[in-house]
């Protein structure tokens, strides 16, 4: 996890690990460690890829410009990975994006017009 600040009485690492494993109903996360993303090239790369996927969702919801520098970077990252879109999830032999719905929340496919 990026260097996320919490009060001393909050056990962030343990809470995050337990929540993810409970949600996925399996041992998916064995440990969590906080670090500043500027101290790790790998974490910076993951942060950039995660941001590119998240940006596509914001753009699809009408909350971000399709012509901004972030939009161009997000499109470039998807193209470089071979993904036309991540809105419905995406998988390749090397990478994947999975879509998880919130518990007890109605699900709406991102590409369905709900107006």
Short mmCIF file of C-alpha atoms in Angstrom, two decimals:
data_model
loop_
_atom_site.label_atom_id
_atom_site.label_comp_id
_atom_site.label_asym_id
_atom_site.label_seq_id
_atom_site.Cartn_x
_atom_site.Cartn_y
_atom_site.Cartn_z
CA UNK A 1 0.00 0.00 0.00
CA UNK A 2 1.23 3.48 -0.76
CA UNK A 3 2.32 5.31 2.39
CA UNK A 4 -1.20 5.72 3.82
CA UNK A 5 -1.41 7.53 7.15
CA UNK A 6 -3.71 6.14 9.86
CA UNK A 7 -4.11 6.75 13.61
CA UNK A 8 -1.91 4.59 15.85
CA UNK A 9 -4.85 2.48 17.08
CA UNK A 10 -5.77 1.46 13.52
CA UNK A 11 -4.03 -1.73 12.37
CA UNK A 12 -4.13 -0.81 8.68
CA UNK A 13 -2.09 -3.73 7.34
CA UNK A 14 -4.01 -6.38 9.28
CA UNK A 15 -7.40 -4.80 8.54
CA UNK A 16 -6.68 -4.54 4.81
CA UNK A 17 -5.38 -8.12 4.59
CA UNK A 18 -8.39 -9.52 6.49
CA UNK A 19 -10.90 -7.50 4.44
CA UNK A 20 -9.46 -8.59 1.09
CA UNK A 21 -9.21 -12.25 2.08
CA UNK A 22 -12.74 -12.22 3.52
CA UNK A 23 -14.11 -10.54 0.38
CA UNK A 24 -12.39 -13.01 -1.95
CA UNK A 25 -13.13 -15.96 0.37
CA UNK A 26 -9.57 -17.22 0.09
CA UNK A 27 -6.02 -16.45 1.17
CA UNK A 28 -5.24 -13.91 -1.56
CA UNK A 29 -3.11 -11.50 0.50
CA UNK A 30 -0.50 -12.83 2.91
CA UNK A 31 1.13 -9.54 3.91
CA UNK A 32 0.75 -5.81 3.43
CA UNK A 33 3.50 -3.26 3.78
CA UNK A 34 3.27 0.51 3.52
CA UNK A 35 5.93 2.43 1.67
CA UNK A 36 6.28 5.73 -0.13
CA UNK A 37 5.81 5.05 -3.85
CA UNK A 38 8.75 7.35 -4.60
CA UNK A 39 11.02 4.80 -2.92
CA UNK A 40 10.07 1.91 -5.22
CA UNK A 41 10.12 1.86 -9.02
CA UNK A 42 7.83 -1.18 -9.01
CA UNK A 43 5.25 0.55 -6.82
CA UNK A 44 5.39 3.63 -9.06
CA UNK A 45 4.73 1.46 -12.13
CA UNK A 46 1.78 -0.26 -10.43
CA UNK A 47 0.48 3.13 -9.29
CA UNK A 48 0.61 4.43 -12.87
CA UNK A 49 -1.18 1.37 -14.29
CA UNK A 50 -3.84 1.44 -11.58
CA UNK A 51 -4.37 5.14 -12.20
CA UNK A 52 -4.77 4.51 -15.94
CA UNK A 53 -7.53 1.97 -15.27
CA UNK A 54 -9.24 4.20 -12.68
CA UNK A 55 -9.07 7.15 -15.07
CA UNK A 56 -10.98 5.20 -17.73
CA UNK A 57 -13.81 4.63 -15.22
CA UNK A 58 -13.88 8.34 -14.28
CA UNK A 59 -13.88 9.26 -17.97
CA UNK A 60 -16.71 6.80 -18.68
CA UNK A 61 -18.75 8.38 -15.86
CA UNK A 62 -18.26 11.82 -17.42
CA UNK A 63 -15.96 12.98 -14.62
CA UNK A 64 -12.78 13.39 -16.69
CA UNK A 65 -11.77 14.87 -20.01
CA UNK A 66 -11.04 12.60 -22.96
CA UNK A 67 -8.32 14.96 -24.20
CA UNK A 68 -6.33 15.70 -21.03
CA UNK A 69 -2.73 14.53 -20.58
CA UNK A 70 -3.99 11.90 -18.09
CA UNK A 71 -6.48 10.64 -20.69
CA UNK A 72 -3.72 10.31 -23.27
CA UNK A 73 -1.48 8.49 -20.78
CA UNK A 74 -4.33 6.14 -19.78
CA UNK A 75 -5.06 5.36 -23.44
CA UNK A 76 -1.35 4.80 -24.13
CA UNK A 77 -1.05 2.40 -21.17
CA UNK A 78 -4.09 0.39 -22.32
CA UNK A 79 -2.76 0.23 -25.89
CA UNK A 80 0.70 -0.82 -24.71
CA UNK A 81 -0.89 -3.63 -22.68
CA UNK A 82 -3.11 -4.69 -25.58
CA UNK A 83 -6.41 -3.70 -23.93
CA UNK A 84 -9.01 -1.71 -25.85
CA UNK A 85 -10.86 -1.03 -22.59
CA UNK A 86 -10.82 -2.14 -18.96
CA UNK A 87 -14.42 -1.16 -18.18
CA UNK A 88 -15.72 -4.74 -18.26
CA UNK A 89 -12.52 -6.32 -16.99
CA UNK A 90 -9.67 -7.57 -19.10
CA UNK A 91 -7.21 -10.46 -19.06
CA UNK A 92 -4.04 -11.37 -20.91
CA UNK A 93 -1.38 -13.95 -20.05
CA UNK A 94 0.65 -11.25 -18.27
CA UNK A 95 -1.95 -8.85 -16.80
CA UNK A 96 -5.58 -8.66 -15.76
CA UNK A 97 -8.20 -6.24 -14.47
CA UNK A 98 -11.04 -7.79 -12.48
CA UNK A 99 -14.28 -5.98 -11.66
CA UNK A 100 -15.71 -6.63 -8.20
CA UNK A 101 -19.16 -5.34 -7.24
CA UNK A 102 -19.74 -4.00 -3.76
CA UNK A 103 -21.58 -6.34 -1.41
CA UNK A 104 -25.34 -5.71 -1.40
CA UNK A 105 -25.04 -3.08 -4.12
CA UNK A 106 -26.87 -3.16 -7.44
CA UNK A 107 -24.53 -3.79 -10.33
CA UNK A 108 -24.69 -1.86 -13.57
CA UNK A 109 -22.42 -2.64 -16.46
CA UNK A 110 -20.37 0.50 -17.21
CA UNK A 111 -21.21 0.40 -20.92
CA UNK A 112 -24.99 0.38 -20.32
CA UNK A 113 -26.75 3.75 -20.61
CA UNK A 114 -28.86 4.14 -17.45
CA UNK A 115 -30.43 7.50 -18.38
#
